[in-house]
Coordinates of C-alpha atoms in Angstrom, one line a residue:
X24 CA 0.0 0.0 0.0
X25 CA 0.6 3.6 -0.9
X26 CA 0.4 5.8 2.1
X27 CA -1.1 9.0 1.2
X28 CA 0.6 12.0 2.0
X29 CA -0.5 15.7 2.8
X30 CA -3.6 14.8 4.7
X31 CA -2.5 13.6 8.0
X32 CA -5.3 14.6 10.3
X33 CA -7.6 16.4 7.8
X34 CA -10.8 14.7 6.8
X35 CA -11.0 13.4 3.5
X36 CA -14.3 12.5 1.6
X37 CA -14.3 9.6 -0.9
X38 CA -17.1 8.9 -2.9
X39 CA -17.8 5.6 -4.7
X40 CA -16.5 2.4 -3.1
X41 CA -15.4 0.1 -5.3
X42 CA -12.9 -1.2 -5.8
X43 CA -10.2 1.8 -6.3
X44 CA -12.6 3.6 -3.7
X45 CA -11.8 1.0 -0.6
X46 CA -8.3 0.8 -1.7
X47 CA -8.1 5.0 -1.5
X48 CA -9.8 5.2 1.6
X49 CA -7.3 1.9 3.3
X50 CA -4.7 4.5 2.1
X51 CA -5.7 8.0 3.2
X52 CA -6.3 6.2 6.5
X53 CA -2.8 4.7 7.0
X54 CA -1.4 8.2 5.6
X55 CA -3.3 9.4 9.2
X56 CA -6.2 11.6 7.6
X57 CA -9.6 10.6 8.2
X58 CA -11.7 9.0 5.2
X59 CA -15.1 9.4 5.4
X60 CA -17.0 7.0 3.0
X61 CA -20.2 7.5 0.5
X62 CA -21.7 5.4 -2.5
X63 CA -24.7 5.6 -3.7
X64 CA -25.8 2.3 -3.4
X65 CA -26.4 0.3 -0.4
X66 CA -24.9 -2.7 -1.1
X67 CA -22.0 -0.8 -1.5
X68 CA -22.1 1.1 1.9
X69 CA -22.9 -1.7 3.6
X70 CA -19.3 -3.6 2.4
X71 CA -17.8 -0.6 3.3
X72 CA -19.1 -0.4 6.9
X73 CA -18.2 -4.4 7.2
X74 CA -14.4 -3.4 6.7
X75 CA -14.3 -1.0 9.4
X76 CA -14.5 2.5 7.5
X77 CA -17.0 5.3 8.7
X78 CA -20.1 5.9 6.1
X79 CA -21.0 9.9 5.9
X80 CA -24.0 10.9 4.0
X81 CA -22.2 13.5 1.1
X82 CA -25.8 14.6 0.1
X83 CA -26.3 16.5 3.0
X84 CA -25.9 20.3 3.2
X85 CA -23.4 19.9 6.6
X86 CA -21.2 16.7 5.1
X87 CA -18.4 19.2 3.6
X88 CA -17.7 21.4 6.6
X89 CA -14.3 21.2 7.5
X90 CA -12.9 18.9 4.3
X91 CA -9.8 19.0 2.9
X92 CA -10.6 17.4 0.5
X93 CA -12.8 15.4 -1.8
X94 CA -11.9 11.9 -4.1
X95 CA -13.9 10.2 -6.5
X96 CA -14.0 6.7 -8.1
X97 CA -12.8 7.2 -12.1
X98 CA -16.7 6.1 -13.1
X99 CA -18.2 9.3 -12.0
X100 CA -18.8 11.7 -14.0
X101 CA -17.3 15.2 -12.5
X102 CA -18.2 17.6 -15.3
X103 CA -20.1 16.0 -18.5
X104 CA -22.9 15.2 -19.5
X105 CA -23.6 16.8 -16.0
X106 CA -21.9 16.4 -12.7
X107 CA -22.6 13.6 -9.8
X108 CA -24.8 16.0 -7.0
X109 CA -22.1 15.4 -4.7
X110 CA -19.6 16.8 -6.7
X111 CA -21.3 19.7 -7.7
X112 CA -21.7 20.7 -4.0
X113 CA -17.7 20.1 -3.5
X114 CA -16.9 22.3 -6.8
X115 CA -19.4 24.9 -5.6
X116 CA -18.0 24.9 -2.1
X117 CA -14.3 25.3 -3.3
X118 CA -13.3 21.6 -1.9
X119 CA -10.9 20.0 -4.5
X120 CA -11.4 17.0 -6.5
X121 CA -9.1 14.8 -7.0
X122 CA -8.9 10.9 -7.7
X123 CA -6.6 8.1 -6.3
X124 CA -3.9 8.7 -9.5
X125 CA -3.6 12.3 -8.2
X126 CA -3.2 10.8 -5.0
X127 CA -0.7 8.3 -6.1
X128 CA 1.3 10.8 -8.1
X129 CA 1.7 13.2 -4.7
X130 CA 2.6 10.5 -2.4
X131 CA 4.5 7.7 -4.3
X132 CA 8.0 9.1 -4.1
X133 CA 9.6 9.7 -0.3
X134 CA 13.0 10.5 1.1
X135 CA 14.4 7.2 0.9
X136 CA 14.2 7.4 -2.8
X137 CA 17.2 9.6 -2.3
X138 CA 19.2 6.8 -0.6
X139 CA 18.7 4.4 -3.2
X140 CA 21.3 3.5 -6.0
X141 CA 18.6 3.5 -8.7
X142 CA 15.2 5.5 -7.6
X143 CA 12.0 4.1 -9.2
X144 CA 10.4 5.2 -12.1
X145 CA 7.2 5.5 -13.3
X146 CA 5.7 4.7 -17.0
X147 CA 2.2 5.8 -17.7
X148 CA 0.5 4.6 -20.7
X149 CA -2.6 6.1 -22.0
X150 CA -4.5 6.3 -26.0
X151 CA -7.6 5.4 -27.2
X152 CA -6.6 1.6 -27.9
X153 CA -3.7 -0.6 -27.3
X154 CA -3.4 0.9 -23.9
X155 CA -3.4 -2.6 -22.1
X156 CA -1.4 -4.5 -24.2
X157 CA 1.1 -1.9 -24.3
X158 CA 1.3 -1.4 -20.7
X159 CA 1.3 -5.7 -20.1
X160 CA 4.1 -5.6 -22.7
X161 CA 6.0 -2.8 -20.9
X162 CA 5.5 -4.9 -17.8
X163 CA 7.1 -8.2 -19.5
X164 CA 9.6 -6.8 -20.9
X165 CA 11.1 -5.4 -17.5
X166 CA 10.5 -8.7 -16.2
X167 CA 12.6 -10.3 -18.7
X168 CA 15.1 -8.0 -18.0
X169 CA 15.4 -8.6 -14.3
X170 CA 14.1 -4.9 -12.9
X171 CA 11.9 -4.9 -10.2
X172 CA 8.0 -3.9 -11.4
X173 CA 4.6 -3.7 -10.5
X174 CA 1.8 -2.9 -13.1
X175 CA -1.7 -0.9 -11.9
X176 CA -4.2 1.7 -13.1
X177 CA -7.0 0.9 -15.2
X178 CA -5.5 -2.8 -15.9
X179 CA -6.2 -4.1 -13.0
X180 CA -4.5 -3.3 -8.8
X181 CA -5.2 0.3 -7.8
X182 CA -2.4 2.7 -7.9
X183 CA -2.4 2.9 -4.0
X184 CA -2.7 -0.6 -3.6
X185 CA 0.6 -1.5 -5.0
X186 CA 3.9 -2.2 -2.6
X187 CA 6.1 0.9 -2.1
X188 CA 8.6 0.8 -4.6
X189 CA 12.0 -0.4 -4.3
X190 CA 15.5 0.3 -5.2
X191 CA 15.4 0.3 -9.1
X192 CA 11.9 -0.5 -9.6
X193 CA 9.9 0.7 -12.6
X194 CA 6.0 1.4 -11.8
X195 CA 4.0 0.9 -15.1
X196 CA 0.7 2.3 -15.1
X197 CA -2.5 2.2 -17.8
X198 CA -4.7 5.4 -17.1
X199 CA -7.9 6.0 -18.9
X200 CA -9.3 9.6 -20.1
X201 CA -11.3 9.4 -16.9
X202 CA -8.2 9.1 -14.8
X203 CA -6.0 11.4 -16.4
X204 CA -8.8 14.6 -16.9
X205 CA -9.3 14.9 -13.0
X206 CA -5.6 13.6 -11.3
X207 CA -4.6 17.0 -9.8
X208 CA -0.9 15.4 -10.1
X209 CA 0.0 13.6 -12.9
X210 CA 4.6 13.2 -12.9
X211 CA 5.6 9.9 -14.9
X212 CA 9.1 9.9 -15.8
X213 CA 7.9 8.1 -19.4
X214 CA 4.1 9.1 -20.3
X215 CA 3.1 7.1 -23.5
X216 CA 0.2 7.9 -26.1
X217 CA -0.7 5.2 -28.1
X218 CA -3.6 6.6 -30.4
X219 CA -6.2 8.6 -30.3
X220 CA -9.6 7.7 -31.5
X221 CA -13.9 8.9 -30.5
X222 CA -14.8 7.3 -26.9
X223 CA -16.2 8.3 -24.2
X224 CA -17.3 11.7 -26.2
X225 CA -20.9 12.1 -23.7
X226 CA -18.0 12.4 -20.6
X227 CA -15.7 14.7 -21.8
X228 CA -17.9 17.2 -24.3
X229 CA -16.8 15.9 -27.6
X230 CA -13.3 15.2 -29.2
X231 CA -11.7 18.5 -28.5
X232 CA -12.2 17.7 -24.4
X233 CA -11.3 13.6 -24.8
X234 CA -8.0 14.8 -26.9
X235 CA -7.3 17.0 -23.6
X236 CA -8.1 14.8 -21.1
X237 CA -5.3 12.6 -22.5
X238 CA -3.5 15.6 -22.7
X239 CA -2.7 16.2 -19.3
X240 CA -0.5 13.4 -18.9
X241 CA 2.1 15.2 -20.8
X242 CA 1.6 18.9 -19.9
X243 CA 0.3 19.2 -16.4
X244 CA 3.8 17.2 -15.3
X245 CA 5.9 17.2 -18.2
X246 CA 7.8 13.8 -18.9
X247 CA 11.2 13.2 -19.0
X248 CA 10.5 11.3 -22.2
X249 CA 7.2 11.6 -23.8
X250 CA 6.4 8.6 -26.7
X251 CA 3.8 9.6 -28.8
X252 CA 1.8 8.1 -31.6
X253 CA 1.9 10.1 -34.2
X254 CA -0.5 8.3 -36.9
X255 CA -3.4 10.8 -36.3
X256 CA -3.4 14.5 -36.3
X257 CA -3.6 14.8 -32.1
X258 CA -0.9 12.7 -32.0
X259 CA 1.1 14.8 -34.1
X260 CA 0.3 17.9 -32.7
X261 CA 1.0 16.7 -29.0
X262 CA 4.7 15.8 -30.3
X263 CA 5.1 19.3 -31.2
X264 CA 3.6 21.2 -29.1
X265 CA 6.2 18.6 -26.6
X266 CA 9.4 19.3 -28.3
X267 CA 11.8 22.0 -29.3
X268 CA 12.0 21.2 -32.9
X269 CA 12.1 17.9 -34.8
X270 CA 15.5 16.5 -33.3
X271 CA 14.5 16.7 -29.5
X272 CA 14.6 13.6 -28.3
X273 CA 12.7 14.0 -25.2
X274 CA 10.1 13.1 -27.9
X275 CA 10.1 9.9 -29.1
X276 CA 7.5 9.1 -32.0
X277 CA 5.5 6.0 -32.8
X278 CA 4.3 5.0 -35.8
X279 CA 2.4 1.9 -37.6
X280 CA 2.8 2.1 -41.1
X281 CA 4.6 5.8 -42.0
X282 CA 8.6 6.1 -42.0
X283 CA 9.9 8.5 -39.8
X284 CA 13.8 9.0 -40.2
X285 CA 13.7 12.9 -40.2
X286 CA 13.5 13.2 -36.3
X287 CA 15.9 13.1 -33.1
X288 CA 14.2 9.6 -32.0
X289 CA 11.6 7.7 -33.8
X290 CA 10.3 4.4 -33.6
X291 CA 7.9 2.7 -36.3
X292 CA 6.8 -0.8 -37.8
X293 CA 6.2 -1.2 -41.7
X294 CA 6.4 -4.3 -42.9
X295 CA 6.3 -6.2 -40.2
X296 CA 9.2 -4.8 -39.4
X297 CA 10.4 -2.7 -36.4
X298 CA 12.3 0.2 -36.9
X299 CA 14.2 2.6 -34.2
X300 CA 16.1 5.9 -36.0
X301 CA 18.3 8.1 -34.0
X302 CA 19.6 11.4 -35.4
X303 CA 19.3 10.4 -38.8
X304 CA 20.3 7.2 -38.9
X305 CA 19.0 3.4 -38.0
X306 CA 20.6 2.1 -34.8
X307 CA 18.2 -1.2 -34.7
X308 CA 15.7 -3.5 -36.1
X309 CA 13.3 -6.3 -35.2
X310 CA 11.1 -8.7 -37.1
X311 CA 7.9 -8.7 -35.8
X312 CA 6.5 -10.6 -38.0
X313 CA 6.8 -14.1 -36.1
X314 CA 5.8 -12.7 -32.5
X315 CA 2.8 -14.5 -32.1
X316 CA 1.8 -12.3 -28.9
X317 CA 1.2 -9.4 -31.1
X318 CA -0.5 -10.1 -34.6
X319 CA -1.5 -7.2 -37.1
X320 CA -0.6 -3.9 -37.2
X321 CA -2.1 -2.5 -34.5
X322 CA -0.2 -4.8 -32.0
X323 CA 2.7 -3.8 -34.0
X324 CA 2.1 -0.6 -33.1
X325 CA 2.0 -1.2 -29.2
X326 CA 5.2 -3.4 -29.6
X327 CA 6.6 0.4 -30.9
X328 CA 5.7 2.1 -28.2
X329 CA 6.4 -0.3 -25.7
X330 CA 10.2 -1.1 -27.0
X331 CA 10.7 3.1 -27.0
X332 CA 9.2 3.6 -23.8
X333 CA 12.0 0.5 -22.4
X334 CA 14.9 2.2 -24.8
X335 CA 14.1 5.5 -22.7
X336 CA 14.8 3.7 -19.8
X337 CA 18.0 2.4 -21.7
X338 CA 17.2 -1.4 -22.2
X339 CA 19.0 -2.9 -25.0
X340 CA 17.1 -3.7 -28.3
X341 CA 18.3 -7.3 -28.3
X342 CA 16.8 -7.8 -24.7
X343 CA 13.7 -6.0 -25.6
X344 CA 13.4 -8.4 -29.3
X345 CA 13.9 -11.2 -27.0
X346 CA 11.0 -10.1 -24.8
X347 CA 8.9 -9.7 -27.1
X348 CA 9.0 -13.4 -28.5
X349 CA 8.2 -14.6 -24.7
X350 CA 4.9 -12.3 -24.9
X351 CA 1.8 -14.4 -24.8
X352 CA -0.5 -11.4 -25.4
X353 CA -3.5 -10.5 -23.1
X354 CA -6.3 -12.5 -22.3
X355 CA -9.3 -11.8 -25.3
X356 CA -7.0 -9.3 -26.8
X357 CA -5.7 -11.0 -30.1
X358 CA -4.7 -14.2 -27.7
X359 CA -3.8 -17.2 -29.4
X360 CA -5.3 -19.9 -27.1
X361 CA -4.2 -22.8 -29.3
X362 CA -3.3 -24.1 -32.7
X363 CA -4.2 -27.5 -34.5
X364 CA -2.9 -29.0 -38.2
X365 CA -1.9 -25.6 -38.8
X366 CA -5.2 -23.3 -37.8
X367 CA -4.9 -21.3 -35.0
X368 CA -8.0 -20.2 -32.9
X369 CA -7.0 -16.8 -31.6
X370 CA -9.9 -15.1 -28.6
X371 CA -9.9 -11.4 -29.3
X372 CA -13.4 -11.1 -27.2
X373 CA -12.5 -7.5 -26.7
X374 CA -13.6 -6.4 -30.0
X375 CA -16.9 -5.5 -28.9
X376 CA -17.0 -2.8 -31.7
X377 CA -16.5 -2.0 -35.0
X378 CA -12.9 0.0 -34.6
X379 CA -11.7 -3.0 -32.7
X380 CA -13.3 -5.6 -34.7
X381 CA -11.4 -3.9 -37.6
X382 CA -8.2 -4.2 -35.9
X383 CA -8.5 -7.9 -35.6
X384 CA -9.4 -8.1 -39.2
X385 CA -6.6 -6.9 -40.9
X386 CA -4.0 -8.3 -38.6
X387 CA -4.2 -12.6 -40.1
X388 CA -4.7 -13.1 -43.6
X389 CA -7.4 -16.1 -44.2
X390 CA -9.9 -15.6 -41.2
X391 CA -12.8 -18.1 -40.4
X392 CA -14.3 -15.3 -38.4
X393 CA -16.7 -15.7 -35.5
X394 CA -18.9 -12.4 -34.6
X395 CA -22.3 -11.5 -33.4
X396 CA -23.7 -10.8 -29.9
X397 CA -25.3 -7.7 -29.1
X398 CA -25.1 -5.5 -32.1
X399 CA -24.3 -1.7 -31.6
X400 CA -26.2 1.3 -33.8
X401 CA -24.8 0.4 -37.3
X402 CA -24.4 -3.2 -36.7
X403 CA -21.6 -4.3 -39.0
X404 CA -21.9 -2.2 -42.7
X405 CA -18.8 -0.2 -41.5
X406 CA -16.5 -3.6 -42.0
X407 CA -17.7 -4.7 -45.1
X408 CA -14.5 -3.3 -46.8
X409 CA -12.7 -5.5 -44.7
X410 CA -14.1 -8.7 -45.5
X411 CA -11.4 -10.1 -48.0
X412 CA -9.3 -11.9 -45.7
X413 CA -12.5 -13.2 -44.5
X414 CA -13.2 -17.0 -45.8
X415 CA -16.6 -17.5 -44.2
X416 CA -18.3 -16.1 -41.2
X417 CA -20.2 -17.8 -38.7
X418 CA -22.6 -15.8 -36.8
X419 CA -23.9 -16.1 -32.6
X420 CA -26.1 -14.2 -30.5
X421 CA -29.1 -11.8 -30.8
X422 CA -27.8 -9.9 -34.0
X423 CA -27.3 -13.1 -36.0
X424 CA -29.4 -11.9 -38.4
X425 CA -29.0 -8.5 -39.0
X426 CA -25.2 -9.2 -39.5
X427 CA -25.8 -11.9 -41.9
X428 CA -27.7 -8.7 -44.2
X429 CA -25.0 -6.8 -43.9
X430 CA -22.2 -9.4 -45.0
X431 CA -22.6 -8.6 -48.7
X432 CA -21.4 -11.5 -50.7
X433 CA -19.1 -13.1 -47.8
X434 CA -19.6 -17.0 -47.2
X435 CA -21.7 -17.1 -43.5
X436 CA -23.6 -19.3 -41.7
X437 CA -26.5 -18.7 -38.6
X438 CA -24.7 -20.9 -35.5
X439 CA -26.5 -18.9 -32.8
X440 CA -24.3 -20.6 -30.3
X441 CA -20.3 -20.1 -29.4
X442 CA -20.7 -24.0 -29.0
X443 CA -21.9 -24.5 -32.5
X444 CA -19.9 -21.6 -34.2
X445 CA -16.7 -23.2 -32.9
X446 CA -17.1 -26.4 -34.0
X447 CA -18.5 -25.7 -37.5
X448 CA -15.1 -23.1 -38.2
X449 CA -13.0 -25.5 -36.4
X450 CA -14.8 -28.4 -39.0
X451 CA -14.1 -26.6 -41.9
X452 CA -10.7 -24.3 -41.2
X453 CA -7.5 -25.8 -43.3
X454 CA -3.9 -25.2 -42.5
X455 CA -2.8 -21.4 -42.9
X456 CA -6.3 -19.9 -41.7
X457 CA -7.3 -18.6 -38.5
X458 CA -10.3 -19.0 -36.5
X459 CA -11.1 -15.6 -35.3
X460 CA -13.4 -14.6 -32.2
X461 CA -14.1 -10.8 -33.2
X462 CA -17.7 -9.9 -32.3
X463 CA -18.2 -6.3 -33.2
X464 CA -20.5 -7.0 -30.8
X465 CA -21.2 -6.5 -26.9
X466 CA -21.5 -9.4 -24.6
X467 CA -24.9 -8.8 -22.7
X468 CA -27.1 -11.0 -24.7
X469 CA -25.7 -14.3 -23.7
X470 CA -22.7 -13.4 -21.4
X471 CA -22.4 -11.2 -18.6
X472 CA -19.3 -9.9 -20.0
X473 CA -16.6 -9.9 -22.6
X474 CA -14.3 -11.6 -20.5
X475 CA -16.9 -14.9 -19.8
X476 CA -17.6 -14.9 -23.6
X477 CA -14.0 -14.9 -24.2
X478 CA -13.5 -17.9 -21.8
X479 CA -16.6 -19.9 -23.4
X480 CA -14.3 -19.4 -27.2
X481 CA -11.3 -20.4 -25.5
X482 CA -12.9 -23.7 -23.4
X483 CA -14.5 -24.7 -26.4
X484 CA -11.5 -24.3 -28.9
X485 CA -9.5 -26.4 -26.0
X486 CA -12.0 -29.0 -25.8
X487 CA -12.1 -29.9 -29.5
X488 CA -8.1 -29.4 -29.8
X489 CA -6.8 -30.4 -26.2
X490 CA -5.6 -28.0 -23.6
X491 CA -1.3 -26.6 -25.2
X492 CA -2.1 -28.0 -28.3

């Protein structure tokens, strides 16, 4: 745990108590202020109460007498489309607002940082997509190469749940627009931007305010090293708005698909292959091409920004290649869960829309593609330009049918069923082609989640080929 600093004896408000809400409050309490607990739902009070921590009604005119300070779970909204009561009355009473990565960034470092041989670092990773993968490749990487790490943020432990860092460590952290538009400290020594494209638009006001919320990662501390993606117009304006010029390499820019020798650092993937240029010249490359952890372009892409992002910490490139091999990829993100007579069955469950469902498309060549669930506004039409790779689909869940209309002249077949689906592609997949779970297509209509559809591809693809296989 991360004790948090600058409140000791103050009272501090959190509100929402999920999980990075309980975590927050374990830490403002062991920092020696006094947390004083609200969610809106009961269920969620009531866990709270059962570990100990006092509940205070925030809706109440009296409840923000004497705070230092409010924090809020990442989920609520703080501004747009309009603000949670609770925070209203805080913004309207002058309390600040901050959340648990603010908290983080203000507390994390200490004065035995300044005995150690090699103080920690910290990476933060944020973009539109490739955010996880990036970060879980960062992660692996520094792994392989014997540092001490922890990984948090949006992937999974809270920020102030992780260990206090130790000699040498490296923290890598995934942050969301939600974390990174309210953190009232935000200091990574690396801060990465994979990519930028429309999310969460309701929550932030539109493009202009999602582009800043990512923003803030990179001007409200100011990096040491800043790696940015440079394939869209943000991107590139970020980079030089960051840097003194085109050969200040405190910028480091990404690409997937453009050359970029003209620039003091630059790291980029055509081809398949990885690129890094360094005043002009090459200093390394890497064929990405057989790293089955990171298929298409798009993973080619995070495998740029995660091998700049180690180089800034001064890794070697052979180290980094070598890690990269080792990478099995994240769970229902392009993850190859097995292979058979030369098809492999690869789970990308996350692809519960059309962007993402894209991705997956272009990144295998002969696709037996398994999609459907619950179809978003627009259903499928978006991909149909897509669809040459694409041998035959077979088609699950509510939408069946309406993306069977919208498949043009594509091979499909109605399965309804994961069960069925998988066993028909697996039936009639030959060596070379890829069985492909991309739904473009939420979970809701026959999983709870993307994560238990995922698992229900990946049982049933382990069944029919055996478990390593």
């Amino acid at each position: 745990m991360i004790p948090v600093k600058g409140y000791r004896g103050a009272k501090v408000a959190v509100l929402g108590l999920g999980r990075s809400g309980l975590a927050t409050a374990a830490a403002l309490r062991a920092g020696g202020a006094e947390p004083l607990l609200w969610d809106d739902s009961p269920e969620a009070r009531a866990g709270a109460e059962a570990e100990g921590f006092t509940l205070t009604d925030l809706t109440r005119n009296t409840a923000f007498e004497g705070l230092a300070c409010l924090v809020t779970s990442p989920g609520i909204p703080h501004l747009y489309p309009a603000p949670h009561p609770v925070i209203a009355r805080a913004l309207q009473a002058g309390v600040p607002v901050d959340n648990d990565i603010g908290l983080f960034f203000q507390s994390a470092a200490d004065s035995s940082w300044a005995e150690m041989e090699t103080p920690p670092k910290v990476i933060a990773v944020t973009g539109s997509n490739g955010k996880s993968t990036t970060t879980a490749l960062i992660h692996h990487i520094l792994q392989v190469a014997g540092r001490p790490t922890q990984m948090a943020g949006n992937i999974g432990t809270g920020v102030l749940s992780i260990a206090p860092p130790q000699d040498g460590e490296v923290i890598v952290l995934e942050l969301s627009s939600y974390q990174t538009e309210l953190a009232r400290a935000l200091t990574p020594d690396v801060a990465v931007f994979t990519n930028l494209s429309p999310d969460h638009l309701d929550r932030h006001g539109g493009m202009g305010g999602y582009f800043a919320a990512k923003a803030r990662l990179f001007t409200l501390g100011g990096p040491d090293r800043a790696v940015i993606g440079v394939d869209e117009a943000e991107g590139r304006f970020l980079a030089g708005q960051l840097g003194q010029g085109p050969q200040d390499d405190r910028v480091i820019r990404i690409s997937s698909g453009t050359k970029l020798e003209d620039f003091g650092w630059s790291v980029f993937a055509r081809k398949g292959f990885l690129a890094e240029w360094r005043k002009g010249r090459q200093v390394a490359s890497i064929d990405l091409r057989e790293v089955k952890g990171l298929p298409g372009a798009h993973n080619h892409q995070n495998a740029c920004a995660a091998y700049a992002a180690c180089r800034a910490l001064g890794l070697a490139p052979k180290l980094i290649e070598g890690a990269l091999h080792s990478f099995a990829g994240l769970p229902h993100r392009s993850q190859l869960v097995g292979e058979r007579g030369g098809v492999r069955f690869v789970n990308d469950s996350k692809a519960t829309n059309v962007d993402s469902a894209a991705k997956a498309l272009q990144a295998f060549p002969r696709i037996r593609w398994i999609a459907g669930g619950l179809g978003k506004e627009g259903g499928i039409a978006a991909l149909r330009p897509l669809l040459g790779p694409v041998v035959k689909a077979y088609l699950i869940g509510h939408s069946a049918r309406d993306f069977a209309l919208q498949l043009g002249e594509t091979p499909h077949e109605l399965c309804e069923t994961m069960d069925r689906a998988v066993a028909r592609a697996a039936a009639e997949a030959e060596p070379g082609e890829v069985v492909l779970l991309a739904p473009a297509a939420a979970s809701f209509d026959q999983y709870p989640n993307f994560e238990k559809r995922g698992e229900d591809f990946t049982a049933r693809v382990q069944a029919l080929i055996g478990p390593g296989a």
